[in-house]
mmCIF file of C-alpha atoms and ligand atoms in Angstrom:
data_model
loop_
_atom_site.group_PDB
_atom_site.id
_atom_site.type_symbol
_atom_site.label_atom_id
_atom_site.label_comp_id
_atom_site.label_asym_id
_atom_site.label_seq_id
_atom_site.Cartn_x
_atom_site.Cartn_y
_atom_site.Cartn_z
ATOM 1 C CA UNK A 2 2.063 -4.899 19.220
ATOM 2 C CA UNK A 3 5.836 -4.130 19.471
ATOM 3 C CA UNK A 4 6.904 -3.095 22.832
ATOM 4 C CA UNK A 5 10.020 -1.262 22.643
ATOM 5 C CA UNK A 6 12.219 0.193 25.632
ATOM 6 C CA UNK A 7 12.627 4.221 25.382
ATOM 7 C CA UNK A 8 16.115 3.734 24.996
ATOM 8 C CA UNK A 9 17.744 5.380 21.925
ATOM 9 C CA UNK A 10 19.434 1.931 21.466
ATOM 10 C CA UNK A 11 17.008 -0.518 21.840
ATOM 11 C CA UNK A 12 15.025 1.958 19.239
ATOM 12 C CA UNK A 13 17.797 1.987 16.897
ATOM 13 C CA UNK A 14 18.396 -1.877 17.088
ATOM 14 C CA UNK A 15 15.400 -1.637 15.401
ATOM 15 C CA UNK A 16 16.549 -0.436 12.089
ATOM 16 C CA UNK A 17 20.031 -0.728 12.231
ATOM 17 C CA UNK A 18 19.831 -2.722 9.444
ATOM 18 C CA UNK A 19 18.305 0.248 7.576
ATOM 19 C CA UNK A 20 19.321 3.736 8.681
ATOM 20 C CA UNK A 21 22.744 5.084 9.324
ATOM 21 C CA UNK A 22 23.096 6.190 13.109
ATOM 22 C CA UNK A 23 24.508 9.466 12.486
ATOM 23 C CA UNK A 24 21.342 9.821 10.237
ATOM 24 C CA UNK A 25 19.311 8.597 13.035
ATOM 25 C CA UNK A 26 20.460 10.597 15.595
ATOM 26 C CA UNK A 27 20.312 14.055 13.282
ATOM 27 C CA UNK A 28 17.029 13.243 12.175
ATOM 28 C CA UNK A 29 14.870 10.781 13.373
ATOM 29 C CA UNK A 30 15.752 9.555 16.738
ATOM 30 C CA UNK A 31 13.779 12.367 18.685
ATOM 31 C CA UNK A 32 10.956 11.604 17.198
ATOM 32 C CA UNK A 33 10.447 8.449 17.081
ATOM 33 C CA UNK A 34 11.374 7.910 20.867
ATOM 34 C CA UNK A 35 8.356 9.971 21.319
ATOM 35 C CA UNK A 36 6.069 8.142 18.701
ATOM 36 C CA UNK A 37 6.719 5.366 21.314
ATOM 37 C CA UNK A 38 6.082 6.876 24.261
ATOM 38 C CA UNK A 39 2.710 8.453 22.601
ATOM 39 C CA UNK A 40 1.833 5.016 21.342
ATOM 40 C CA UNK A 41 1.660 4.201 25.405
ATOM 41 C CA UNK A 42 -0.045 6.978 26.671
ATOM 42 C CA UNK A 43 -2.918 6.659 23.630
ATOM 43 C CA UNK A 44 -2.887 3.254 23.350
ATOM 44 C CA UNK A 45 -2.269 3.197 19.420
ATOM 45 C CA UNK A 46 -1.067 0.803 17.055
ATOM 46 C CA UNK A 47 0.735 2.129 13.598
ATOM 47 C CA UNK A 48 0.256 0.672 10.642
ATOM 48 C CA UNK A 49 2.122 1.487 7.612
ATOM 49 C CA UNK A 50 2.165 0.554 4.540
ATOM 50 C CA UNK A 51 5.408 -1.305 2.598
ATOM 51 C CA UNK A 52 5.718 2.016 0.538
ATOM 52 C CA UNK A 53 6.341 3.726 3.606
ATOM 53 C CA UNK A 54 10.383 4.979 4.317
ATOM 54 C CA UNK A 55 12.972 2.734 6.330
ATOM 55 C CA UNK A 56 12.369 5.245 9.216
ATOM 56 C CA UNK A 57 9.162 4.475 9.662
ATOM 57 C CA UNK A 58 8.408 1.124 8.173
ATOM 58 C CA UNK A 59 11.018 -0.399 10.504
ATOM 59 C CA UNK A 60 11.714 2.002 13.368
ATOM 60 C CA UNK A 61 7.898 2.706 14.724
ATOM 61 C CA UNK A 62 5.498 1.060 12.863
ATOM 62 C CA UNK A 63 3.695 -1.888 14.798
ATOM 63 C CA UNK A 64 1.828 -3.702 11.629
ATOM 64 C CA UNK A 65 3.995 -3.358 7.837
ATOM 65 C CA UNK A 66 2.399 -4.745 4.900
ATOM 66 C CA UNK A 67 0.595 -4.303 1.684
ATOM 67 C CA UNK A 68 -2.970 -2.921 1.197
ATOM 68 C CA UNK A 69 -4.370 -6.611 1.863
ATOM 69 C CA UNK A 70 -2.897 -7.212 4.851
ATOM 70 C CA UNK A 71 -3.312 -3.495 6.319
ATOM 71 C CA UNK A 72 -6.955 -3.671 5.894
ATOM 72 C CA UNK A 73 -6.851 -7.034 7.184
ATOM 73 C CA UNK A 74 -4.502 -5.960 10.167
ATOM 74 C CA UNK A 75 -7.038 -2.794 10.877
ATOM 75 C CA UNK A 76 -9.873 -5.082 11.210
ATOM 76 C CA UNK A 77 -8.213 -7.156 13.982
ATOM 77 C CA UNK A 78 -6.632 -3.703 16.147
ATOM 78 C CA UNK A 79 -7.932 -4.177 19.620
ATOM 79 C CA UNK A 80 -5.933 -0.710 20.793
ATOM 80 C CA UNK A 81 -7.851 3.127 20.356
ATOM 81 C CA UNK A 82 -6.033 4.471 17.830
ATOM 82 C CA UNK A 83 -5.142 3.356 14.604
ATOM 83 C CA UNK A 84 -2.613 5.830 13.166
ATOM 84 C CA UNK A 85 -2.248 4.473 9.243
ATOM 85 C CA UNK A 86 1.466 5.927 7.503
ATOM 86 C CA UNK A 87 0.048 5.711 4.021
ATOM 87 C CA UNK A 88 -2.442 7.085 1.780
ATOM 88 C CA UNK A 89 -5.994 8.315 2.560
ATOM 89 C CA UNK A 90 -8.120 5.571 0.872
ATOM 90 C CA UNK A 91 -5.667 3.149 3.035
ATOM 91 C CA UNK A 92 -6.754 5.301 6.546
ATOM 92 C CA UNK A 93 -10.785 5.148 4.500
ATOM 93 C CA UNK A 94 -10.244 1.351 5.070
ATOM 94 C CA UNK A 95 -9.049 1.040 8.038
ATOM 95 C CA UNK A 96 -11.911 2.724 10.042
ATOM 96 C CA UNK A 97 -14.576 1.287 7.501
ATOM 97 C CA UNK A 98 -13.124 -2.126 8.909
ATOM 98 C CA UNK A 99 -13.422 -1.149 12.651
ATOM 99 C CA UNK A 100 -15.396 1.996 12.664
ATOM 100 C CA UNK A 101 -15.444 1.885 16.664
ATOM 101 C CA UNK A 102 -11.587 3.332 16.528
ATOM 102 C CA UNK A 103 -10.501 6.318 16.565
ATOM 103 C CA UNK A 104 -8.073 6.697 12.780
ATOM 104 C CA UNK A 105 -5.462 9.024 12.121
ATOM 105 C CA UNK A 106 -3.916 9.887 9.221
ATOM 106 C CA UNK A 107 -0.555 12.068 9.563
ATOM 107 C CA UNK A 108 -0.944 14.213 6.532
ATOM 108 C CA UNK A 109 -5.170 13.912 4.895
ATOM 109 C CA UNK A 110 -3.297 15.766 1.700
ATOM 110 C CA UNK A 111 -2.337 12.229 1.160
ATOM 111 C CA UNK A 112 -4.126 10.730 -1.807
ATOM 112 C CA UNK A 113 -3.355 8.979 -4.667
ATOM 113 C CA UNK A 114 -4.249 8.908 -8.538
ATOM 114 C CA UNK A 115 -6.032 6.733 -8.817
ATOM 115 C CA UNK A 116 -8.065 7.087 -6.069
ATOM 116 C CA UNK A 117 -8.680 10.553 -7.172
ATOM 117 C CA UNK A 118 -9.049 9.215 -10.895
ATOM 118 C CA UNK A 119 -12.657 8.187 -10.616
ATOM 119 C CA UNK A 120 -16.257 9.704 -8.185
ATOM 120 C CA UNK A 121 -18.877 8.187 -7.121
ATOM 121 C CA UNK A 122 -21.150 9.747 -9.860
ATOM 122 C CA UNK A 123 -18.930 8.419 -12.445
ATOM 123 C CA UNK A 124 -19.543 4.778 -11.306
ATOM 124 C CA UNK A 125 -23.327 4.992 -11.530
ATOM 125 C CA UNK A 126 -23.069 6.170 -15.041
ATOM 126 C CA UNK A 127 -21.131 3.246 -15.857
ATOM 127 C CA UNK A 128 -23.891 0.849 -14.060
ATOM 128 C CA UNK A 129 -26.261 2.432 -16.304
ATOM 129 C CA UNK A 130 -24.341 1.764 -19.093
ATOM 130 C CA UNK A 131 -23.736 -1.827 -18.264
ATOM 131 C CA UNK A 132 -26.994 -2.941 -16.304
ATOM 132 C CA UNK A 133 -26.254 -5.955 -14.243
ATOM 133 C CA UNK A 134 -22.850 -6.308 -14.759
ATOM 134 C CA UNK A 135 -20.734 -6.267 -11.259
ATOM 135 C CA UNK A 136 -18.801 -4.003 -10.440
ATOM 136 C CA UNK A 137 -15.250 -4.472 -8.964
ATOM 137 C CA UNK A 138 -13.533 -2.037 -7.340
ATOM 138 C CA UNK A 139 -9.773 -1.747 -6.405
ATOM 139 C CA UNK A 140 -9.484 -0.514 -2.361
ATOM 140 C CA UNK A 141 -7.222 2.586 -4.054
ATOM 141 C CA UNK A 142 -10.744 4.578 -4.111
ATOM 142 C CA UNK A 143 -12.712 6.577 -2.028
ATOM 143 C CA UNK A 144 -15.616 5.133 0.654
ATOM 144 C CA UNK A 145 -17.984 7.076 -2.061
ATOM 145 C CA UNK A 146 -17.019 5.083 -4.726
ATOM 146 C CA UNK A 147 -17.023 1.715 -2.707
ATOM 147 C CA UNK A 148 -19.967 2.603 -2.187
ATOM 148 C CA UNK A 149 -21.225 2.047 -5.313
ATOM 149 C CA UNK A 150 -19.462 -1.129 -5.875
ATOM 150 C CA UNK A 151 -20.266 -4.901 -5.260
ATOM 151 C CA UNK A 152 -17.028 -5.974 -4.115
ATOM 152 C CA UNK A 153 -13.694 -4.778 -3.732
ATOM 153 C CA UNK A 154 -9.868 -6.049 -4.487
ATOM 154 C CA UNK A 155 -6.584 -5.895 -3.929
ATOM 155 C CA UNK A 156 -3.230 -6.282 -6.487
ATOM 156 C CA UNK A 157 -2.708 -9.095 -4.078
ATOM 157 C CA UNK A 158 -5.987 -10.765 -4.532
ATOM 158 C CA UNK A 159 -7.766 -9.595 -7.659
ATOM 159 C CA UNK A 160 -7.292 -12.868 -10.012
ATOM 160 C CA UNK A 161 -9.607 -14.449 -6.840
ATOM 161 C CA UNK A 162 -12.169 -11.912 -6.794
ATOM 162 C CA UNK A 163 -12.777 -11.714 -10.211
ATOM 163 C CA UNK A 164 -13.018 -15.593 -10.567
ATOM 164 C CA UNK A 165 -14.973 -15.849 -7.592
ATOM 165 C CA UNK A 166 -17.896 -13.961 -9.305
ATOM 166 C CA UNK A 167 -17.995 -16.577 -12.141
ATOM 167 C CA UNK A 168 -19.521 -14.257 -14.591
ATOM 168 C CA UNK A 169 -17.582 -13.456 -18.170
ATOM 169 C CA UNK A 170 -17.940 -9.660 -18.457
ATOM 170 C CA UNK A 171 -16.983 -7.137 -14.987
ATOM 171 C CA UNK A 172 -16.748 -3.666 -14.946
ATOM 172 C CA UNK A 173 -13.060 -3.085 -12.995
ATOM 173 C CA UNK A 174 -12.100 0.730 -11.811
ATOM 174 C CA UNK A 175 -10.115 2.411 -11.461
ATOM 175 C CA UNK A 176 -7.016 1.118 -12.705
ATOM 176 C CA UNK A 177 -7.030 0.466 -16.597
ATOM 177 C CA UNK A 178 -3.992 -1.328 -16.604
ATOM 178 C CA UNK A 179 -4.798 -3.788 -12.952
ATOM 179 C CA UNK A 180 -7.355 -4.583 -15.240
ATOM 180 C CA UNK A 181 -6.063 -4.934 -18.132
ATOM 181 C CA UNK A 182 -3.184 -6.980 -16.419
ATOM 182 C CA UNK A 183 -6.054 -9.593 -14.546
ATOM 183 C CA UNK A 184 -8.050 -10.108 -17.536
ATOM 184 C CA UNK A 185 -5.008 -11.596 -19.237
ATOM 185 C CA UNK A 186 -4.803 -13.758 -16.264
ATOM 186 C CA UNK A 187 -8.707 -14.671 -15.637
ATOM 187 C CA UNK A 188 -10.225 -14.415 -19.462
ATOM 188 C CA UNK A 189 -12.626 -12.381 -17.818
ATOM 189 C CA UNK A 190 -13.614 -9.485 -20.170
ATOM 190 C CA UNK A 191 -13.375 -6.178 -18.262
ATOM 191 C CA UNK A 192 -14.809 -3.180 -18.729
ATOM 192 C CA UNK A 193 -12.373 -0.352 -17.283
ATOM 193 C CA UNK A 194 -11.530 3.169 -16.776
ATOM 194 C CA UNK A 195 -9.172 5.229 -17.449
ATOM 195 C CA UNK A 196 -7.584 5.621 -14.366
ATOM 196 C CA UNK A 197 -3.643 4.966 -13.898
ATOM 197 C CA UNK A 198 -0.953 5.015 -11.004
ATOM 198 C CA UNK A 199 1.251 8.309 -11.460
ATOM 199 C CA UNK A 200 3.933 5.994 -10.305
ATOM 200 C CA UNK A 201 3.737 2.882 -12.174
ATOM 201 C CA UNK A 202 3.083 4.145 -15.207
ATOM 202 C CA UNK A 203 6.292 5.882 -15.607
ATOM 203 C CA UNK A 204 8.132 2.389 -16.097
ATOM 204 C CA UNK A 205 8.896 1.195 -19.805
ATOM 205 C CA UNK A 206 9.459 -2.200 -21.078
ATOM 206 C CA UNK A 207 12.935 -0.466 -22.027
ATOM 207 C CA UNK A 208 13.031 0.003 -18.521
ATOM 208 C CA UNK A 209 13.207 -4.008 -18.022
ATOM 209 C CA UNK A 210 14.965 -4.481 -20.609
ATOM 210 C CA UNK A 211 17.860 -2.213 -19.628
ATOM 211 C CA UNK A 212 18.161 -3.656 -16.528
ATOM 212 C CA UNK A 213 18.530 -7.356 -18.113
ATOM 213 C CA UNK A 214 20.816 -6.225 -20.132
ATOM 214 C CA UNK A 215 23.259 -4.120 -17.566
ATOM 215 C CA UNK A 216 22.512 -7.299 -14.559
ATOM 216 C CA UNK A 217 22.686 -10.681 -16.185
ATOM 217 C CA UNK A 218 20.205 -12.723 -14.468
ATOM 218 C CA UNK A 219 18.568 -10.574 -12.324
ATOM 219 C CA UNK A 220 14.933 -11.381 -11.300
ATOM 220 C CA UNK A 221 12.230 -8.687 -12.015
ATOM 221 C CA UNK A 222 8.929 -8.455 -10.123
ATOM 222 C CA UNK A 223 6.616 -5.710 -11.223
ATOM 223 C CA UNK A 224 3.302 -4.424 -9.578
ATOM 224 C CA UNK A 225 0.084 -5.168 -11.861
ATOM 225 C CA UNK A 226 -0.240 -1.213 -11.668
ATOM 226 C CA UNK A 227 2.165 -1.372 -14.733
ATOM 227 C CA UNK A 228 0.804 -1.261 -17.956
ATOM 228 C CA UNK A 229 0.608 -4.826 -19.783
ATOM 229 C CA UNK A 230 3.842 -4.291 -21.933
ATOM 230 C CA UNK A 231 5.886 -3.495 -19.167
ATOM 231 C CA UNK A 232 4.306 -6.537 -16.778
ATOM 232 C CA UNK A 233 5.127 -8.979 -19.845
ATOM 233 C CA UNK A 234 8.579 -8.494 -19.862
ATOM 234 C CA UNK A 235 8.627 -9.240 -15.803
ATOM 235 C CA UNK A 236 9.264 -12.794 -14.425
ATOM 236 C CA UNK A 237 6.231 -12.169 -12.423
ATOM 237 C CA UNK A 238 3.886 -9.662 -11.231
ATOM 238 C CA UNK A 239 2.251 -9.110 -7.847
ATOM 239 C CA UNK A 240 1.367 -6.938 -4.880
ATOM 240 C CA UNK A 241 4.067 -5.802 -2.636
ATOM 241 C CA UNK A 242 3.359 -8.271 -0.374
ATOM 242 C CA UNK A 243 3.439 -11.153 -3.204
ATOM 243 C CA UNK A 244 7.053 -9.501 -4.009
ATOM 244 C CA UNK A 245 8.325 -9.936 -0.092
ATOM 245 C CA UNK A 246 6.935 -13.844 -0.806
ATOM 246 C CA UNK A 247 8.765 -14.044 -3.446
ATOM 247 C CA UNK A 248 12.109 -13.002 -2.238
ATOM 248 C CA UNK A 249 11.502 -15.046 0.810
ATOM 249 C CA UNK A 250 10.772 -18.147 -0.935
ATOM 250 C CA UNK A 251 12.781 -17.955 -3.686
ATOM 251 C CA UNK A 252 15.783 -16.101 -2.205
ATOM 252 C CA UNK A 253 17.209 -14.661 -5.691
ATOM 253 C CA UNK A 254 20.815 -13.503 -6.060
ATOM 254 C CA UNK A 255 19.984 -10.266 -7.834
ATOM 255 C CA UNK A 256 16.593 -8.962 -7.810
ATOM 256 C CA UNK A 257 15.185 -5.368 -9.678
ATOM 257 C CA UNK A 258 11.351 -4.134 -8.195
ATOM 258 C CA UNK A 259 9.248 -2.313 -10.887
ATOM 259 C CA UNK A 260 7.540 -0.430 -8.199
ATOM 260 C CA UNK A 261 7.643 2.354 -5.862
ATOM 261 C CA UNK A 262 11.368 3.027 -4.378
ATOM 262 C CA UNK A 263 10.796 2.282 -0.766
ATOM 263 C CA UNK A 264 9.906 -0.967 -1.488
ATOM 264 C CA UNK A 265 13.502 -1.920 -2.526
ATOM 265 C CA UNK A 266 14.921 -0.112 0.389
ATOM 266 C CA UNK A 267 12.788 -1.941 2.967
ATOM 267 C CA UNK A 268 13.432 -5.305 1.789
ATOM 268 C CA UNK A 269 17.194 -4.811 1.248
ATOM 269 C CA UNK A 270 17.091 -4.007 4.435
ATOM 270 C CA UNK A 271 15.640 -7.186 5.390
ATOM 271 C CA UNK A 272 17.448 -9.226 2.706
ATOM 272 C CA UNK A 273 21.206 -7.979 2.490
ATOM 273 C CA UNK A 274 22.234 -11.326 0.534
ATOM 274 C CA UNK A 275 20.023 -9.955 -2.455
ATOM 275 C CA UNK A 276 21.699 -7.654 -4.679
ATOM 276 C CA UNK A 277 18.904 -5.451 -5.222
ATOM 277 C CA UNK A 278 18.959 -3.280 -8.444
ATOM 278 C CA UNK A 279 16.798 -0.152 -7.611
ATOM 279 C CA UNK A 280 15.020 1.446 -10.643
ATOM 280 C CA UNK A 281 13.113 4.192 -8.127
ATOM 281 C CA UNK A 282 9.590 5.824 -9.042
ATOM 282 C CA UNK A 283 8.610 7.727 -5.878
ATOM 283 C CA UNK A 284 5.336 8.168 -4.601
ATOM 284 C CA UNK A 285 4.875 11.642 -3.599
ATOM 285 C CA UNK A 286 2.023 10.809 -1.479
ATOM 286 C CA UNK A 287 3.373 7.880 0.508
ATOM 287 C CA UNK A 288 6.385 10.356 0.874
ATOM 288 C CA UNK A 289 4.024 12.865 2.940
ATOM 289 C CA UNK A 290 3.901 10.856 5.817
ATOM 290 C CA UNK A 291 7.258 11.442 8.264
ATOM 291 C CA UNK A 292 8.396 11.206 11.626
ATOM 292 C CA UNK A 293 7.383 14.545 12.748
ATOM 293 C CA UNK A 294 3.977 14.445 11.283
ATOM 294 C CA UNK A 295 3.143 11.051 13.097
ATOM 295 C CA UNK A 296 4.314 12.468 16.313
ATOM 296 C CA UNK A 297 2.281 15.612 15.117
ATOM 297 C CA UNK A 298 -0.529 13.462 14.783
ATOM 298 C CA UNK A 299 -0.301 11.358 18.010
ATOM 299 C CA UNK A 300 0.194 14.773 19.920
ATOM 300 C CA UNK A 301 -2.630 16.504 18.529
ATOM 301 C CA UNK A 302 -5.113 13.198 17.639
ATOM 302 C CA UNK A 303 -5.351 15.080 14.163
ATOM 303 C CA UNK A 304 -6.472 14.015 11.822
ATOM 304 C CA UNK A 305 -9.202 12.038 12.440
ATOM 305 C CA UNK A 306 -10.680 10.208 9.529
ATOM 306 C CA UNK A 307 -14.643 10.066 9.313
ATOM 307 C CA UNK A 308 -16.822 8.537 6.884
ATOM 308 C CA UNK A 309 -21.015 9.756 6.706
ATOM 309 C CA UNK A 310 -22.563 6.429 7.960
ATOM 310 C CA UNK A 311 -24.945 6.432 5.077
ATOM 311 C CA UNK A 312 -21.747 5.846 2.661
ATOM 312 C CA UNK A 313 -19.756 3.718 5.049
ATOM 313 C CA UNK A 314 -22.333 0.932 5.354
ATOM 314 C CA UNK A 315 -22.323 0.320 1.618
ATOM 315 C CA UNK A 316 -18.552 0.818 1.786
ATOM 316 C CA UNK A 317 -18.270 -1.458 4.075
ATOM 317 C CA UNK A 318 -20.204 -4.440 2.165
ATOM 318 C CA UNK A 319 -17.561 -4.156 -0.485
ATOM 319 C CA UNK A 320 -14.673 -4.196 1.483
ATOM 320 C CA UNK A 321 -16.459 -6.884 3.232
ATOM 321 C CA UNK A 322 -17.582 -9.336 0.293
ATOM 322 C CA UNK A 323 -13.664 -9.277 -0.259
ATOM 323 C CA UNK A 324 -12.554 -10.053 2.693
ATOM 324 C CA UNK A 325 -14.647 -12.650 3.208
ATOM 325 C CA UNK A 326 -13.196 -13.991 -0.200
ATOM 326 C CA UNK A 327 -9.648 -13.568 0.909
HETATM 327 P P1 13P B 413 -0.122 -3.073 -2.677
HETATM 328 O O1 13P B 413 -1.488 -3.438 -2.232
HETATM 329 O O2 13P B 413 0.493 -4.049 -3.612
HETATM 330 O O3 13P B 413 0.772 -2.834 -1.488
HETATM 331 O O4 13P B 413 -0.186 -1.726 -3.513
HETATM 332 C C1 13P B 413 -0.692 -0.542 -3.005
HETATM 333 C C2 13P B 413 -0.366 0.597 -3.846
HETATM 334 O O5 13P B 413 -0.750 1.718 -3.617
HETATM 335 C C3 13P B 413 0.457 0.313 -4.997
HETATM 336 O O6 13P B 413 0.753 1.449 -5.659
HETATM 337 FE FE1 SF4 B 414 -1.600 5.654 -5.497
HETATM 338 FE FE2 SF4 B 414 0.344 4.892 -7.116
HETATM 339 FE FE3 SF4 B 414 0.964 6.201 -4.888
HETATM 340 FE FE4 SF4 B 414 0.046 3.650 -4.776
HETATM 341 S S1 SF4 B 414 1.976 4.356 -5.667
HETATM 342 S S2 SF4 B 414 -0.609 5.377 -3.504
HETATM 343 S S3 SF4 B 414 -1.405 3.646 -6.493
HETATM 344 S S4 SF4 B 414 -0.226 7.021 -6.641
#
């Protein structure tokens, strides 16, 4: 856990790199110098996700990372609080993974598509119309519809998963084009539904092909949660985390993200050498979470996430099975 001074300039040493100071001082310091002190008194960690702004991903946040390594990250949180700047199935995970703490989510109106694509009901009737074939689920769901499932994924660890089952047919929710996108990889047939990422489905292979042609040479890495014509005219697709990898390993001169716009900001902030081209698609529910609301949230201990136990024990064997894959 990050221990950090309350002294507006060890705080904004912290994301220099990122954030203007006369921004910071207008319109962030405040709060974040007392999201620190609240972290103290409550004995919380944050842990935000790599979609979350430059603010927040690098001035208070304790853990950073994709959904992998957040649920991973929540498991191993030793403090009381988790507070999780992200989405609502992320905050679902964390206190499946270590029900004994208290989670927090900033703003609950925080969901996501494709979580809300798909219910529980709507993966039995696809059981019953598919007897014995397993069902995968991708973490961007609710605890209900884990539930249901045999085993859970992540963008960063799906090919895995799926190959670890060693079966030829799966039926993969919600996200018709993750699944689309893995079954090219795997040659494992899937059976999916029609759920899709508001965000990443907005990008084109035009797009991509626009930015080659206006950047000679410039890298693209797209999220699987594009649709197959737009992921085959990447250099490579992965999770957010498998994109940070990538730049770290491969340092490339010019590099263009097909994914949601923090993303770029964060690691051009960590990576001024790259000349990061920024086609932006927002996420308007990774964009609820703010300063204020965390400090909001730490004040008030609002809002608590619960899951009925009956539905977080099954949840929890999903998330589980992956895990112990991963
Ligand atoms: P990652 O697991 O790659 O961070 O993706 C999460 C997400 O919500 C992508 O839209
Ligand atoms: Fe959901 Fe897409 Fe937003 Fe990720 S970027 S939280 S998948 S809507």
């Amino acid at each position: 856990m990050t221990d950090i001074a309350i002294r507006p300039d060890a705080l904004y040493d912290r994301v220099r790199h990122a954030v203007p100071r006369v921004e910071w001082d207008a319109s962030f310091a405040d709060d974040a110098e007392a999201i620190v002190q609240l972290k103290r008194e409550r004995n919380a960690v944050i842990l935000a996700h790599n979609y979350q702004t430059p603010e927040i991903f690098h001035g208070v946040a304790d853990v950073v990372g994709d959904s992998l390594a957040l649920a991973r990250e929540a498991q191993a949180v030793d403090a009381d609080v988790i507070v999780l700047a992200g989405v609502h199935f992320m905050a679902e995970t964390a206190k499946l993974l270590n029900p004994g703490k208290t989670v927090l989510i900033p703003d609950p109106e925080a969901g996501c598509s494709l979580a809300e694509s798909i219910t529980a009901a709507d993966v039995r009737a696809l059981k019953a119309a598919h007897p014995g074939v397993p069902v995968v689920t991708y973490v961007n769901t609710s605890a209900a519809v884990k539930a249901e499932s045999d085993v859970c994924c992540t963008s960063g660890n799906a090919v895995k998963v799926i190959e670890s089952l060693g079966v030829e047919r799966v039926i993969m929710i919600p996200d018709e084009y993750l699944a689309q996108n893995i079954a090219a990889q795997t040659g494992v047939e899937v059976i999916t539904w029609p759920g899709h990422c508001e965000v990443h489905e907005r990008f084109t292979p035009a797009d991509i092909r626009g930015i080659r042609d206006a950047n000679p040479g410039v890298v693209v890495l797209a999220h699987p949660e594009c649709p197959p014509e737009v992921v085959a005219e990447a250099d490579l697709a992965g999770s957010t985390a498998q994109m940070q990898a990538y730049v770290e390993q491969r340092a490339p001169r010019r590099l263009a993200l097909i994914t949601e716009c923090s993303m770029s900001d964060n690691l051009a902030a960590l990576h001024p050498q790259v000349e990061m081209i920024r086609p932006c698609a927002m996420c308007p529910h990774m964009k609820r979470s703010t300063l204020a609301k965390i400090r909001h949230s730490l004040e008030t201990m609002t809002t608590e996430v619960t899951i009925e136990p009956a539905v977080a024990d099954r949840a929890r064997a999903s998330v589980d099975a992956m895990l112990a894959l991963s």
